[in-house]
mmCIF file of C-alpha atoms in Angstrom:
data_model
loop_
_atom_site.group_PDB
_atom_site.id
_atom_site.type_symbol
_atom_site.label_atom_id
_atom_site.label_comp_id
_atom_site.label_asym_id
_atom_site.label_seq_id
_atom_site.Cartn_x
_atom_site.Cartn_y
_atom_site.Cartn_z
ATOM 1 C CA UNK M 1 12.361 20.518 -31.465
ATOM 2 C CA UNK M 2 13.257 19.672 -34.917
ATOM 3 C CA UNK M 3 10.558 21.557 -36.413
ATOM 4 C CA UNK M 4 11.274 24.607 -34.074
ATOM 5 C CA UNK M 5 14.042 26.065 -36.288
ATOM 6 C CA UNK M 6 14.032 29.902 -35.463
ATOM 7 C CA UNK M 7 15.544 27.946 -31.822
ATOM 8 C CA UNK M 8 17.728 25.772 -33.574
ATOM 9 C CA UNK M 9 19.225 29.152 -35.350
ATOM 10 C CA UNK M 10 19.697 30.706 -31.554
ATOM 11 C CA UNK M 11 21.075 27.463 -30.614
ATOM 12 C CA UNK M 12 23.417 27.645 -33.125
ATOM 13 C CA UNK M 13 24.217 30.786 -32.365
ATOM 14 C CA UNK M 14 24.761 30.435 -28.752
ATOM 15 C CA UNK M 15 27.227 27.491 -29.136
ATOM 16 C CA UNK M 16 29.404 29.390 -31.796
ATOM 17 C CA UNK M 17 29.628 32.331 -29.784
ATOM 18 C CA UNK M 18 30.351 30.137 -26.615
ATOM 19 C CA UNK M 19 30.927 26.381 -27.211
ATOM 20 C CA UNK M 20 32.302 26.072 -23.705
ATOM 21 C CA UNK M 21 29.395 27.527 -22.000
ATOM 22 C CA UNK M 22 26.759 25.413 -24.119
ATOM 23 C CA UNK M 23 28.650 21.881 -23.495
ATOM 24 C CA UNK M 24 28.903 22.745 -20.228
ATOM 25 C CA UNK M 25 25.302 23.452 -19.706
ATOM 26 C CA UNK M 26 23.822 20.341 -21.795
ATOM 27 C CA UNK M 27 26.729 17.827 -20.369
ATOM 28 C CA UNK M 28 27.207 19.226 -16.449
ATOM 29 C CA UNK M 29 30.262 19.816 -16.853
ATOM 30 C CA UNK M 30 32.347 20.842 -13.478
ATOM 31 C CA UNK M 31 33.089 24.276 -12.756
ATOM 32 C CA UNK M 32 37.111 23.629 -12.085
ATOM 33 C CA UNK M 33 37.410 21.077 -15.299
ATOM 34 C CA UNK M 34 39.812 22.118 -17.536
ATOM 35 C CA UNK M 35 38.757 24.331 -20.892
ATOM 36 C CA UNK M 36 40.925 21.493 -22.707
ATOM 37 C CA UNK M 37 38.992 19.486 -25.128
ATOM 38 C CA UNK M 38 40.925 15.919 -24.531
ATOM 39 C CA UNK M 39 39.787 16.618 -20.514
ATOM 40 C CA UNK M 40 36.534 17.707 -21.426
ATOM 41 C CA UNK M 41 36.055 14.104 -23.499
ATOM 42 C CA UNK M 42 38.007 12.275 -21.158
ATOM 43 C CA UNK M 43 35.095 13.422 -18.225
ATOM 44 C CA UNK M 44 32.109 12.582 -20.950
ATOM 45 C CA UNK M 45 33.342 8.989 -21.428
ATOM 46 C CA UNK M 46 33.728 8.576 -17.551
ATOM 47 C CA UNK M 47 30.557 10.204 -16.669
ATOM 48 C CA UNK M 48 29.249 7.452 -19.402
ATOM 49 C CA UNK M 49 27.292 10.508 -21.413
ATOM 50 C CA UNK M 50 29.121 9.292 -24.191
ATOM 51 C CA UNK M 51 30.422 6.188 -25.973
ATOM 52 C CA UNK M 52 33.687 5.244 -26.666
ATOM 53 C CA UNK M 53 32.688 4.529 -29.820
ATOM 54 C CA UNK M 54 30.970 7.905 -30.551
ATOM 55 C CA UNK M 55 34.114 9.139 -28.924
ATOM 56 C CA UNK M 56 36.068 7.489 -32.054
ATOM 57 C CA UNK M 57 33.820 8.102 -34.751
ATOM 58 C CA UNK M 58 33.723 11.936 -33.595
ATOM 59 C CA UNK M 59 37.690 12.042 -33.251
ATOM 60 C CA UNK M 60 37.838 10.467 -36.987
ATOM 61 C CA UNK M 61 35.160 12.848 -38.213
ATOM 62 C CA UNK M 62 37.423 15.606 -36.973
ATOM 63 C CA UNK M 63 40.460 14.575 -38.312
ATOM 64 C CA UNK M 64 38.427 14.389 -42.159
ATOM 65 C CA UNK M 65 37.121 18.133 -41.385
ATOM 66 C CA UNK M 66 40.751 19.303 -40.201
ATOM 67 C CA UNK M 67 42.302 17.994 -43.477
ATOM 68 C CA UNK G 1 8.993 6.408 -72.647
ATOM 69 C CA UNK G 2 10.370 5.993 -69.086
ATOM 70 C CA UNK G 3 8.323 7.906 -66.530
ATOM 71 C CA UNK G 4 10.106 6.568 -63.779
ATOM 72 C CA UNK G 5 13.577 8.094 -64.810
ATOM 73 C CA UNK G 6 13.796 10.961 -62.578
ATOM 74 C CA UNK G 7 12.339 8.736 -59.773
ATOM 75 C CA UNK G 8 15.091 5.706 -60.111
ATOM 76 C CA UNK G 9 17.647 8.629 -60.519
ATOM 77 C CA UNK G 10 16.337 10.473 -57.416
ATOM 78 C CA UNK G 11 16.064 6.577 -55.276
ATOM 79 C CA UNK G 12 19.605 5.342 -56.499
ATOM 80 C CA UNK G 13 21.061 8.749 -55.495
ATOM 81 C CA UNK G 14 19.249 8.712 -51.981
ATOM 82 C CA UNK G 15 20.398 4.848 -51.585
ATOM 83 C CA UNK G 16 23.986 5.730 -52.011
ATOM 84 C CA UNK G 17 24.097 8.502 -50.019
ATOM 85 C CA UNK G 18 22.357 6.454 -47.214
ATOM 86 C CA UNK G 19 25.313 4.607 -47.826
ATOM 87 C CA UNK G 20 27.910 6.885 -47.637
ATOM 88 C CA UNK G 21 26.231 8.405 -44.633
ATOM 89 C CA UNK G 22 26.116 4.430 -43.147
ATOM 90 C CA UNK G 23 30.051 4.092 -43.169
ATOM 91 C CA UNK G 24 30.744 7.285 -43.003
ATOM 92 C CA UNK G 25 28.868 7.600 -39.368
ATOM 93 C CA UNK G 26 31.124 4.522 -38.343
ATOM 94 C CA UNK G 27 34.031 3.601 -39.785
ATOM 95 C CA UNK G 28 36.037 2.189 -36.857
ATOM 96 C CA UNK G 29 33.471 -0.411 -36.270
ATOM 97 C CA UNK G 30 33.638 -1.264 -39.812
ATOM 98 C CA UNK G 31 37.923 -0.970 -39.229
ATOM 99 C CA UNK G 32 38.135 -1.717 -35.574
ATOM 100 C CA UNK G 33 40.981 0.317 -35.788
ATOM 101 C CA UNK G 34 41.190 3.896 -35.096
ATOM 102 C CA UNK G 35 43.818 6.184 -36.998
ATOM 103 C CA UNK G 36 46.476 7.911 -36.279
ATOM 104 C CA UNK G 37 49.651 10.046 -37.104
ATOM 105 C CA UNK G 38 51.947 9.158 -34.429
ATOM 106 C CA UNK G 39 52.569 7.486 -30.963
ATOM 107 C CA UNK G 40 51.809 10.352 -29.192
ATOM 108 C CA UNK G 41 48.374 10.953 -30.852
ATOM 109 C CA UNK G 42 47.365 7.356 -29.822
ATOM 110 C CA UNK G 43 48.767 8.127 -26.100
ATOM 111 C CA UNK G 44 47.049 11.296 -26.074
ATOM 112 C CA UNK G 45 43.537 9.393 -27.081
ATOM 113 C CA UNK G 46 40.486 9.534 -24.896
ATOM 114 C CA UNK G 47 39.389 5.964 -23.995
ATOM 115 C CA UNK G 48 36.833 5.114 -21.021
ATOM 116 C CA UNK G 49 37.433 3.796 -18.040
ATOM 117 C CA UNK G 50 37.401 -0.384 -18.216
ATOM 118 C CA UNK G 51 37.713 -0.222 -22.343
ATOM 119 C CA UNK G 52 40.523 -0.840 -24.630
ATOM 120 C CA UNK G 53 40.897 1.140 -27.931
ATOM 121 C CA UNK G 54 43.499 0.337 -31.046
ATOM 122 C CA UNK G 55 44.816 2.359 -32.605
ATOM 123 C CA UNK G 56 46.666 2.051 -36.759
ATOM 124 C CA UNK G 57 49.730 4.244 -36.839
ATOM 125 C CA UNK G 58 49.002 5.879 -40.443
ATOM 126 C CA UNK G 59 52.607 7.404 -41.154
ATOM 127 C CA UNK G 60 53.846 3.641 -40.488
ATOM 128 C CA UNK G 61 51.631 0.825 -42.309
ATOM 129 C CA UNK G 62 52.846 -1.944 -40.223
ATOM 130 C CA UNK G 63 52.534 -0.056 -36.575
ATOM 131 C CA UNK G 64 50.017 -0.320 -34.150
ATOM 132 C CA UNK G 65 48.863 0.417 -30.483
ATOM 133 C CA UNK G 66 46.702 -0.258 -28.351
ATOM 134 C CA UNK G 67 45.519 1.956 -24.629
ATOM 135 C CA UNK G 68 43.353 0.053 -22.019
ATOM 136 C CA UNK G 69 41.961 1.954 -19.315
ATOM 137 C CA UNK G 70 41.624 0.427 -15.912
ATOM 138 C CA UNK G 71 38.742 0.477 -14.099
ATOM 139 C CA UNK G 72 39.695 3.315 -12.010
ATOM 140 C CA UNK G 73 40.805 7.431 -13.228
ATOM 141 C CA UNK G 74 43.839 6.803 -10.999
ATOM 142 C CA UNK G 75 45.304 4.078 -12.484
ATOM 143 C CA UNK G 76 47.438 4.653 -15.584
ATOM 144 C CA UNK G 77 47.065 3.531 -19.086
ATOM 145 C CA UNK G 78 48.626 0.323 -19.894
ATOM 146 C CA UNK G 79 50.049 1.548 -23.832
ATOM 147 C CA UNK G 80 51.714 -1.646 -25.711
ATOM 148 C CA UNK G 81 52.843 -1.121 -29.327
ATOM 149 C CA UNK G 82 52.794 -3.998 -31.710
ATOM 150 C CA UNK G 83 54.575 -4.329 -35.268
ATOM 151 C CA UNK G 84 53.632 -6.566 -38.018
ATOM 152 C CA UNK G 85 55.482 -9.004 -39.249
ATOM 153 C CA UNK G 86 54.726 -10.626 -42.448
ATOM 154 C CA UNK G 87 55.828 -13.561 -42.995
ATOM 155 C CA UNK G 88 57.340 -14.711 -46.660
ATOM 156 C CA UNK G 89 56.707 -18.500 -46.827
ATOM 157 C CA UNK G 90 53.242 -19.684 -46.204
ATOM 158 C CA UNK G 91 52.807 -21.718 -43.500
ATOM 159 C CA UNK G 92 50.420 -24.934 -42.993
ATOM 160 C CA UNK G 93 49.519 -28.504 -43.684
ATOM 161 C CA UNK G 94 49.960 -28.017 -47.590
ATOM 162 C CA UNK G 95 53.280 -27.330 -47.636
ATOM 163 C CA UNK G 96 54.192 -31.037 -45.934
ATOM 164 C CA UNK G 97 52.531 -32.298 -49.305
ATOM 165 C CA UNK G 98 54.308 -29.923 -51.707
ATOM 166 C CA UNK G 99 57.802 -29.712 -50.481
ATOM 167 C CA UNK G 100 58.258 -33.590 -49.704
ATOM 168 C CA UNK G 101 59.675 -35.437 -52.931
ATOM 169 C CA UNK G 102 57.143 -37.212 -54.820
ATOM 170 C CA UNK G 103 57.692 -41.067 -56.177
ATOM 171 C CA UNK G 104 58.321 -39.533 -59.643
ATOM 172 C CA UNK G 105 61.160 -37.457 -58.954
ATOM 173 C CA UNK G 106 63.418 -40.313 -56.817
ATOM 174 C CA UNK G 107 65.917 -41.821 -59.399
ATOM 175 C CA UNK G 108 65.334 -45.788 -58.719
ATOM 176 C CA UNK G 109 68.302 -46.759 -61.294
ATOM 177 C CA UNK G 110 70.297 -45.386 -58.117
ATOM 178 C CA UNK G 111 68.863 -48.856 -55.927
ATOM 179 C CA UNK G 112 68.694 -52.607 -56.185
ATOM 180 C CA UNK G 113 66.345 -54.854 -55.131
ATOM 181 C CA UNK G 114 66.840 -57.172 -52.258
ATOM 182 C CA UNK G 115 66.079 -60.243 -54.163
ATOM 183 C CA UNK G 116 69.103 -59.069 -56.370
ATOM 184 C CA UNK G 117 71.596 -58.201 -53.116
ATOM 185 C CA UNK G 118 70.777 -61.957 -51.637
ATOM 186 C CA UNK G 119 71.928 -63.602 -55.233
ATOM 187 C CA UNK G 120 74.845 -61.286 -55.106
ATOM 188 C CA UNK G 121 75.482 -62.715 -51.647
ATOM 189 C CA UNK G 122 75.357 -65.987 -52.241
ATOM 190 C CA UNK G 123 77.721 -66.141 -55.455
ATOM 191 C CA UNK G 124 80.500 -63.924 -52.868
ATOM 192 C CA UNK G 125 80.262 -66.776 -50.380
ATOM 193 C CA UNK G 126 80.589 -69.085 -53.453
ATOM 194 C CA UNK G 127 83.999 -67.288 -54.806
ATOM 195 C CA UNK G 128 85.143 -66.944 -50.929
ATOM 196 C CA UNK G 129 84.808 -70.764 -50.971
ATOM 197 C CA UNK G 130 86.739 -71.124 -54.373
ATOM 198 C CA UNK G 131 89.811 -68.724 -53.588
ATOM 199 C CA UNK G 132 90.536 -70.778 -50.201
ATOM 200 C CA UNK G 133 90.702 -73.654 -52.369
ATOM 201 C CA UNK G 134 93.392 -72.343 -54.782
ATOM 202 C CA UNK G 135 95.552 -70.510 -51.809
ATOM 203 C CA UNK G 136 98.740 -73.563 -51.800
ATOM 204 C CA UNK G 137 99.071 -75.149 -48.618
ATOM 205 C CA UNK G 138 101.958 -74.212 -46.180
ATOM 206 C CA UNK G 139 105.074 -76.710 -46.846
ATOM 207 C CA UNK G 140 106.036 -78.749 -42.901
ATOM 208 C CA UNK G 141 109.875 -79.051 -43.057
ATOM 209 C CA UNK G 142 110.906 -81.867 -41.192
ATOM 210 C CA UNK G 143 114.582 -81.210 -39.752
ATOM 211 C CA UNK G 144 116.284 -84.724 -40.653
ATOM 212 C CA UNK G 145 119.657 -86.207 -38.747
ATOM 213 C CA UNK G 146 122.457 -87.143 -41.040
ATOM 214 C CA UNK G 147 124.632 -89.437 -39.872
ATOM 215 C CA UNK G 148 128.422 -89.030 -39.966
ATOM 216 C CA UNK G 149 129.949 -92.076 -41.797
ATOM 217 C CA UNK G 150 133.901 -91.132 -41.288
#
């Protein structure tokens, strides 16, 4: 996959143009969850496809981007 | 001439960077904590079902939380907020040792020795016995009958 980049580039492309859609796809996300991104977290960690600790890191991560 | 400049440049470069890139991926493990601005951030926080998370109040030093999830999406948060305290005279074993007076400091002019108290006794029993002696004696007055000789 890695060395596949002209997919990586319409991956890319495909999550800025609909983030939603994409994380819905990869993670199974329900059709009736909320388009909120503390709900859409909160279903990851209880689903166990994520970590609380990635969960943290990610959340910190964000906060150093946002500053 | 160093051949191997560019190259220790280039590896000490790539080694720091692995560092950065080492805490950087995880800093709350490296914390435990995670950051925040306020209470409500901390409230707000994802955590997991069954796991705890703490969180470091950043706008006050000495403020922190901490959100435990039950086992079950029903159940509610249990939030607890904890302040802390610091605490201005050390406490332990050591202090016993520094803050009780030493054998140096006591002023011993201040005591006397019991050898010296039992002489002192013994001359105050002796001066007892000499000022009984020298108290006079209380005087009987007999009442005596004259006779009438008219």
């Amino acid at each position: 996959m890695m060395n596949n980049v002209p997919d990586l580039i319409t991956m890319v492309q495909q999550i800025r143009q609909d983030p939603v859609g994409m994380l819905s796809k990869r993670f199974n996300l329900p059709a009736n969850l909320p388009k909120d991104p503390q709900e859409i977290i909160q279903y990851l960690l209880n689903s166990g496809q994520v970590s609380q600790a990635q969960v943290n890191n990610a959340m910190q991560m964000r906060k150093m981007f946002m500053k | 001439m160093n051949y191997n400049y560019g190259n220790n440049l280039r590896n000490n470069y790539n080694m720091s960077n692995m560092n950065a890139m080492n805490t950087w991926s995880d800093p709350t493990q490296q914390l435990g904590f995670v950051g925040v601005q306020n209470e409500n951030e901390a409230r707000a926080f994802p955590v997991a079902l069954g796991a705890s998370v703490t969180f470091r109040d950043e706008s006050q030093p000495n403020t922190f939380y901490t959100k435990t999830m039950g086992n079950s999406p029903l159940e509610r948060p249990i939030f607890e907020k904890y302040r802390l305290v610091k605490e201005e005279a050390p406490v332990g074993a050591s202090d016993a040792t520094e803050t009780a007076p030493s054998a140096k400091d006591i002023d011993l002019s201040i005591y006397a020795l019991k050898d010296d108290l039992k002489a002192f006794e013994g001359q105050i029993v002796e001066l007892k016995k000499e000022l009984s002696a020298l108290k006079p004696k209380k005087k009987v007055i007999r009442e005596v009958e004259v006779e009438d000789d008219e």
